[in-house]
Short mmCIF file of C-alpha atoms in Angstrom, two decimals:
data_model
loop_
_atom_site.label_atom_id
_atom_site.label_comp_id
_atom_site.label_asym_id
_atom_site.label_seq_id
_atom_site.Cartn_x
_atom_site.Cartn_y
_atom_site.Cartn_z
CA UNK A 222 -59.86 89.41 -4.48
CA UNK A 223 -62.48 89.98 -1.58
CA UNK A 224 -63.75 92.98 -0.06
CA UNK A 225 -62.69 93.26 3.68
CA UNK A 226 -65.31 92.72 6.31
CA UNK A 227 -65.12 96.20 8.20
CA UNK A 228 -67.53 95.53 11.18
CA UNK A 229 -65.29 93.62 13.67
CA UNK A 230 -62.32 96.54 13.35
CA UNK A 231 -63.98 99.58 13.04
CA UNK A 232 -64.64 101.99 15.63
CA UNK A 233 -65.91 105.45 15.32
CA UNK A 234 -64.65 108.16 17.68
CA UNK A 235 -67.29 111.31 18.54
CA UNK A 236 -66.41 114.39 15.92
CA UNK A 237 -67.61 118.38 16.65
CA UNK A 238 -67.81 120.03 13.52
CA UNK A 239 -65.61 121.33 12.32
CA UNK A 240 -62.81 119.24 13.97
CA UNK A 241 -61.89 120.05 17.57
CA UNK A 242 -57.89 121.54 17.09
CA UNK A 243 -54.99 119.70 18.81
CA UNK A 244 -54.41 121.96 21.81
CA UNK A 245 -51.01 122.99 20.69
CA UNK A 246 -51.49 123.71 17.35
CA UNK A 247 -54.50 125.93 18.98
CA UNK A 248 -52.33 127.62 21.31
CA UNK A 249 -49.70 128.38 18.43
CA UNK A 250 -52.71 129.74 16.40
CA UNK A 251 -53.45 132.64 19.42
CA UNK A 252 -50.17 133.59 19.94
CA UNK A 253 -48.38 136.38 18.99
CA UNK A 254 -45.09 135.40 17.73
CA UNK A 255 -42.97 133.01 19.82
CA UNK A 256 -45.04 129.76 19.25
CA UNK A 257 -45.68 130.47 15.51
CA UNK A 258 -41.90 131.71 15.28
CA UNK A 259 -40.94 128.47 16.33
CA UNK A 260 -43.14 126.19 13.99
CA UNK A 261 -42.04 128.10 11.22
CA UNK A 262 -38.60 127.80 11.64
CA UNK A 263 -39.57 124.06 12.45
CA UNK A 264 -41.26 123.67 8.76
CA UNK A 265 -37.92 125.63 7.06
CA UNK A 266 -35.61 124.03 8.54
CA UNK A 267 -37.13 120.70 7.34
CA UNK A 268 -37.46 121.79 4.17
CA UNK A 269 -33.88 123.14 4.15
CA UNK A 270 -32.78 119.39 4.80
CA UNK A 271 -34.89 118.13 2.68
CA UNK A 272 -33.27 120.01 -0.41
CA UNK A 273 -29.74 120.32 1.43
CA UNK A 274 -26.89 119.07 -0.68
CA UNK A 275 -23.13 119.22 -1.06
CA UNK A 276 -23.31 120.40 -4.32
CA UNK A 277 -25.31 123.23 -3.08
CA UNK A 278 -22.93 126.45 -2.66
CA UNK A 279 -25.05 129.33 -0.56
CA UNK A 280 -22.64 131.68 -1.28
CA UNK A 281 -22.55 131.29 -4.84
CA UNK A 282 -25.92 131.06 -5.38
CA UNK A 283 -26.60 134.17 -2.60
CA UNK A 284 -29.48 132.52 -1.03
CA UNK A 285 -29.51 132.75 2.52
CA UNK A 286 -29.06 129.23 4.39
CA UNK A 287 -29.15 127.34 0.88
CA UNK A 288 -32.40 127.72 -0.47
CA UNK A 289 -33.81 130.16 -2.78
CA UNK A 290 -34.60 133.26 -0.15
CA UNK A 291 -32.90 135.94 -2.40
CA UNK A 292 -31.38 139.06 -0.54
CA UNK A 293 -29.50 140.67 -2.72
CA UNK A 294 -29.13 142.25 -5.59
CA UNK A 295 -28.66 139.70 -9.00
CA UNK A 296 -31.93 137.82 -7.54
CA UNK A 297 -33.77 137.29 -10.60
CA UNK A 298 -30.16 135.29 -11.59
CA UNK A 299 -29.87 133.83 -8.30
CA UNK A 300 -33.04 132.59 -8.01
CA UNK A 301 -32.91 131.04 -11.62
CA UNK A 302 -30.05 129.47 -10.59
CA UNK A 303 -31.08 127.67 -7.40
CA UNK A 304 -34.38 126.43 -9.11
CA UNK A 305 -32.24 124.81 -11.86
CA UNK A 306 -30.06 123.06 -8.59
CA UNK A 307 -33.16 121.81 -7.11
CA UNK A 308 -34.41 120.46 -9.94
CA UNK A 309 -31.30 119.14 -10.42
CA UNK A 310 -31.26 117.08 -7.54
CA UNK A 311 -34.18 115.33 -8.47
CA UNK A 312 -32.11 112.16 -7.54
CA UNK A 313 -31.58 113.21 -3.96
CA UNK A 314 -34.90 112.09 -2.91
CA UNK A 315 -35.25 108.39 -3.84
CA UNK A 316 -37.84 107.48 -6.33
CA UNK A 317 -38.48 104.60 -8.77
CA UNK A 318 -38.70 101.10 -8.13
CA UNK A 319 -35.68 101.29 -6.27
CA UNK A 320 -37.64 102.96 -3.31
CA UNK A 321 -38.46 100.65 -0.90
CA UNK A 322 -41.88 99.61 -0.02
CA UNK A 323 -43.43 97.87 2.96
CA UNK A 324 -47.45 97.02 3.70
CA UNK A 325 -48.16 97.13 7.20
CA UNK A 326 -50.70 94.43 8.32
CA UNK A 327 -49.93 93.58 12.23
CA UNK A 328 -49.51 95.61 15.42
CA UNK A 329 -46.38 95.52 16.49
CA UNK A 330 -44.85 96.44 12.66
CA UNK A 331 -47.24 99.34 12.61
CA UNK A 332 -45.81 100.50 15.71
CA UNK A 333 -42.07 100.33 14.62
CA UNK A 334 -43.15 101.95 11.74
CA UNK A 335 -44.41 104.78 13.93
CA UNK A 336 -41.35 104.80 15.62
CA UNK A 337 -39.27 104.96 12.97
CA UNK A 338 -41.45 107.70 11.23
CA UNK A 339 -40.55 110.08 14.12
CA UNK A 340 -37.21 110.18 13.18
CA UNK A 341 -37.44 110.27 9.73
CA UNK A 342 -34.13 112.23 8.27
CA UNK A 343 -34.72 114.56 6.80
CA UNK A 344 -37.64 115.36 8.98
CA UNK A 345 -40.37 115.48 6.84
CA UNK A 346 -42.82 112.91 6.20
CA UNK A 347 -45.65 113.14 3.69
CA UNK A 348 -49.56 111.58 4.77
CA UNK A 349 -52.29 110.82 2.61
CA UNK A 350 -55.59 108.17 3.43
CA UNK A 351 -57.53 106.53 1.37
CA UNK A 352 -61.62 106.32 2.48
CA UNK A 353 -64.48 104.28 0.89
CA UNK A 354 -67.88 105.48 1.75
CA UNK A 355 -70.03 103.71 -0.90
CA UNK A 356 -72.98 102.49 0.01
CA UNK A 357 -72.15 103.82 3.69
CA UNK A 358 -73.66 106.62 6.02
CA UNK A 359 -70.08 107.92 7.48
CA UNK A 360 -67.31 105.22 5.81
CA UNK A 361 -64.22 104.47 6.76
CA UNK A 362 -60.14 104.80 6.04
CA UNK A 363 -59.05 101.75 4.48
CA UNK A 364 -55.65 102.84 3.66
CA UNK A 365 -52.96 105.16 5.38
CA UNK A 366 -49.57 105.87 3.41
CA UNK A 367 -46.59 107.76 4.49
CA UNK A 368 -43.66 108.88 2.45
CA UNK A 369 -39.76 109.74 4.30
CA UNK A 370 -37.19 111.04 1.49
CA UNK A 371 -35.85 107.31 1.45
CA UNK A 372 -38.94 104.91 2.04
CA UNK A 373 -42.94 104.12 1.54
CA UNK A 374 -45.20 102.59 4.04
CA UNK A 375 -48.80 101.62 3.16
CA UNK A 376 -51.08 100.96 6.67
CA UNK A 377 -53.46 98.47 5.89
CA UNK A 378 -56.45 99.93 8.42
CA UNK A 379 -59.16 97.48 7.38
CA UNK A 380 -57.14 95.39 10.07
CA UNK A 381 -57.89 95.77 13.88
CA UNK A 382 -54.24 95.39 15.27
CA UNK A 383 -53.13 98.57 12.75
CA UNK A 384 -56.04 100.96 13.03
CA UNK A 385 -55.47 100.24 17.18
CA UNK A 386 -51.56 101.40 16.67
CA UNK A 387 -52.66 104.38 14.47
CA UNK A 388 -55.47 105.28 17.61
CA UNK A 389 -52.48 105.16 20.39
CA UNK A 390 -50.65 107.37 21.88
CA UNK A 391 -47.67 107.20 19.97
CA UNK A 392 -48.91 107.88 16.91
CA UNK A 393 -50.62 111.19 18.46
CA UNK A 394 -47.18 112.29 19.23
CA UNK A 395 -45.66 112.08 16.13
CA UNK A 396 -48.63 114.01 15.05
CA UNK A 397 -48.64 116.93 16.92
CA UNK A 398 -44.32 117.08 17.80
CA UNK A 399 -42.69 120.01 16.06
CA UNK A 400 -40.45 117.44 13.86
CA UNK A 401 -41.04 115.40 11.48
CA UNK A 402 -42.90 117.86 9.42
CA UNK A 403 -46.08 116.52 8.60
CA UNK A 404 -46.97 117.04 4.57
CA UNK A 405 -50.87 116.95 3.37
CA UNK A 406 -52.34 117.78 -0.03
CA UNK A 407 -55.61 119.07 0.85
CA UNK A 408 -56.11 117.78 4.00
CA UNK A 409 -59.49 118.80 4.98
CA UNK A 410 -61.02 115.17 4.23
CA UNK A 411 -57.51 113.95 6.02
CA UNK A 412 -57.96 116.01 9.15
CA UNK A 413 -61.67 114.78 9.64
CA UNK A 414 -60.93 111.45 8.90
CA UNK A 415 -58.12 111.23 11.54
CA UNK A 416 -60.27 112.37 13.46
CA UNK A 417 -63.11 109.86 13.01
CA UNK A 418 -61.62 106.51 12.73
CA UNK A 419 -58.18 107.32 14.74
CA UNK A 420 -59.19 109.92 17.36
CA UNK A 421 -56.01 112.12 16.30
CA UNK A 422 -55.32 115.54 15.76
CA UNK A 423 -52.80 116.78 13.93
CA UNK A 424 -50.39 119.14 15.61
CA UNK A 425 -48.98 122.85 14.10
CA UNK A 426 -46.22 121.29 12.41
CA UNK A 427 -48.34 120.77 8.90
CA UNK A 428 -47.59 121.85 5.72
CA UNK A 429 -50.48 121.67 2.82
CA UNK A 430 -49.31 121.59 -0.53
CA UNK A 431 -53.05 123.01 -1.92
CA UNK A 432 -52.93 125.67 0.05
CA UNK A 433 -49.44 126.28 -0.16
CA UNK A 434 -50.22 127.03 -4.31
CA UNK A 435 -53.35 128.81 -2.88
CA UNK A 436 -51.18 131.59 -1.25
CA UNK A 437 -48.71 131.60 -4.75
CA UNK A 438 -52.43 132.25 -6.80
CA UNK A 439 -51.91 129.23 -8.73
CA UNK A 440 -54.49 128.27 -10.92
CA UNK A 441 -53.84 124.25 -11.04
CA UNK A 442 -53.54 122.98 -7.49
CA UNK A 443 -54.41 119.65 -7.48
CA UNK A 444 -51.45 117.24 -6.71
CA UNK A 445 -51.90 116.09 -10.15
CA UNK A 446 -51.15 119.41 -11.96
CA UNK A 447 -48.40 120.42 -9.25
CA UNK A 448 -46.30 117.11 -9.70
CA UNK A 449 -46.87 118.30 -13.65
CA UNK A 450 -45.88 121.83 -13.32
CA UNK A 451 -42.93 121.19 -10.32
CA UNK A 452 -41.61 117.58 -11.26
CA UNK A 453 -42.74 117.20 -15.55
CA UNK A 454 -44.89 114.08 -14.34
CA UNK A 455 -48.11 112.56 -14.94
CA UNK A 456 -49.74 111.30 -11.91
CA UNK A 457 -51.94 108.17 -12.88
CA UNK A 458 -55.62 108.82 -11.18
CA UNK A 459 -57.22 105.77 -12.40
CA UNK A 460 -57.35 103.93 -9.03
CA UNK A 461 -58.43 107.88 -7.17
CA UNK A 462 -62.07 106.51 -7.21
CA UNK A 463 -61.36 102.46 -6.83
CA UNK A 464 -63.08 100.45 -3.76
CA UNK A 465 -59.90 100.36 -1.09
CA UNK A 466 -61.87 97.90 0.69
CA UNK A 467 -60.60 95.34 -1.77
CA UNK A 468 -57.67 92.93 -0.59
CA UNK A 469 -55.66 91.72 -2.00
CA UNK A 470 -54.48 95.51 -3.29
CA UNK A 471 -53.71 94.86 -6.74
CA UNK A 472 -50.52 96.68 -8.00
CA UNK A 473 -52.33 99.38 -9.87
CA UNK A 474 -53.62 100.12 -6.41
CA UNK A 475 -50.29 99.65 -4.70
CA UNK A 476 -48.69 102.40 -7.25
CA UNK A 477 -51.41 104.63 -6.80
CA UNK A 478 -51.22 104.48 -3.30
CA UNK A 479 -47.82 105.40 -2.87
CA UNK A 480 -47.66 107.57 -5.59
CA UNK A 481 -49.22 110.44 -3.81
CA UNK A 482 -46.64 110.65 -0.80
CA UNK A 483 -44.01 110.09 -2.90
CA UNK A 484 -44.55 112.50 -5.08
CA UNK A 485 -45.67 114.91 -2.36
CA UNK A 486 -42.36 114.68 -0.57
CA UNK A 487 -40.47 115.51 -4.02
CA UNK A 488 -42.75 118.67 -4.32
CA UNK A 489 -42.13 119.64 -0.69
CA UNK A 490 -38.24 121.53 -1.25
CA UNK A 491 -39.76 123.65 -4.61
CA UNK A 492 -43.07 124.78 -3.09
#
């Protein structure tokens, strides 16, 4: 393995502190209740689809619209129940090896992948980036992964062609467009990053799983202890500190990578 040469790719874009909001996501922010109405119901219905299944009976389980928003009496039962269903369809998002997994080292695949992204069904897609700043006054992202309930991509952004794609327009839109969902864990480092080496913002259409467990007063909120205490697994954190400027990625790297989105999309439907 070598570690990638970053100075021919990398370009830095100008950064206010904090981060300059996407315009939309702004406006949304200020008003009153239409724009914020319609994000929310945006995020839930994306959700909704994300958990939706046939064996899923609203009226049985009196949740409104199929998930657990109890209105009626028998809730404590009723809520019980539809936490048992969606951990019972822990199979209805794809995991495993099974899932498939493609690296993303040229232009024009980084665009499709874009492309196909946007209309990722269910709409919900799940973001995390790696960035190595060793040894380096303001780093850089080496790595961009994104989960959809059915597939994992892994951006390679030490190359030129890729980081270029993730810098263009089209990737801005599917940032800042009401659907797909966008799904962070923490994304502070994520939003100033985007910022920095892509020139994006994202849009209102973000849900954070941190701060999601913020607002339910959990004490564990790392992705870690929320895969633990929502999905019963162990997240591997070995590689969390590893130099992502190495290529090629070794498959310790590889797992971790995609590890995070995919679980992160699983988590999505219980939070």
């Amino acid at each position: 393995s070598h570690l990638k040469p970053m100075s021919a790719v990398l370009r830095k874009f100008p950064l206010l502190d904090p981060p300059a909001p996407d315009d939309g996501a702004l406006a949304v922010a200020e008003s009153n209740s239409d724009g914020l109405a319609r994000i929310s119901a945006a995020i839930l219905g994306a959700v909704q689809r994300l958990a939706v299944s046939p064996a899923c009976d609203p009226c049985h389980h009196n949740c409104e619209a199929g998930i657990h928003g109890v209105r009626s009496a028998g809730r404590d039962a009723c809520h019980a129940g539809h936490v048992l269903w969606i951990h019972s369809q822990a199979g209805h998002i794809a995991d495993g090896p099974a899932v498939p997994l493609e690296v993303i080292e040229t232009g024009s695949r980084a665009l499709q992948a874009v492309e196909e992204l946007k209309v990722a069904n269910p709409p919900v897609v799940a973001l995390d980036l790696e960035h190595h700043s060793a040894h380096s006054f303001s780093g850089f992202v080496a790595l961009m992964q994104a989960s959809t309930a059915e597939k994992d991509y892994i951006f390679d952004t030490t190359l030129s062609d890729v980081r270029n794609v993730l810098a263009g327009d089209e990737f801005g839109a599917l940032l800042r467009a009401d659907l797909p969902v966008k799904v962070l864990h923490g994304s502070r480092n994520d939003v100033r990053w985007l910022a920095t080496d892509f020139g994006q913002r994202l849009g209102a259409a973000t849900l954070d799983s941190f701060e999601v467990a913020s607002v339910l007063a959990w004490k564990g909120r790392s992705l870690k202890a929320l895969a633990k205490r929502l999905l019963g697994v162990e997240l591997d954190k070995e590689e969390q500190c590893g130099d992502w400027r190495r290529r090629p990625l070794t498959p310790a790297m590889l797992s971790y990578a995609r590890a995070d989105t995919r679980r992160l999309i699983q988590l999505v439907p219980m939070l």
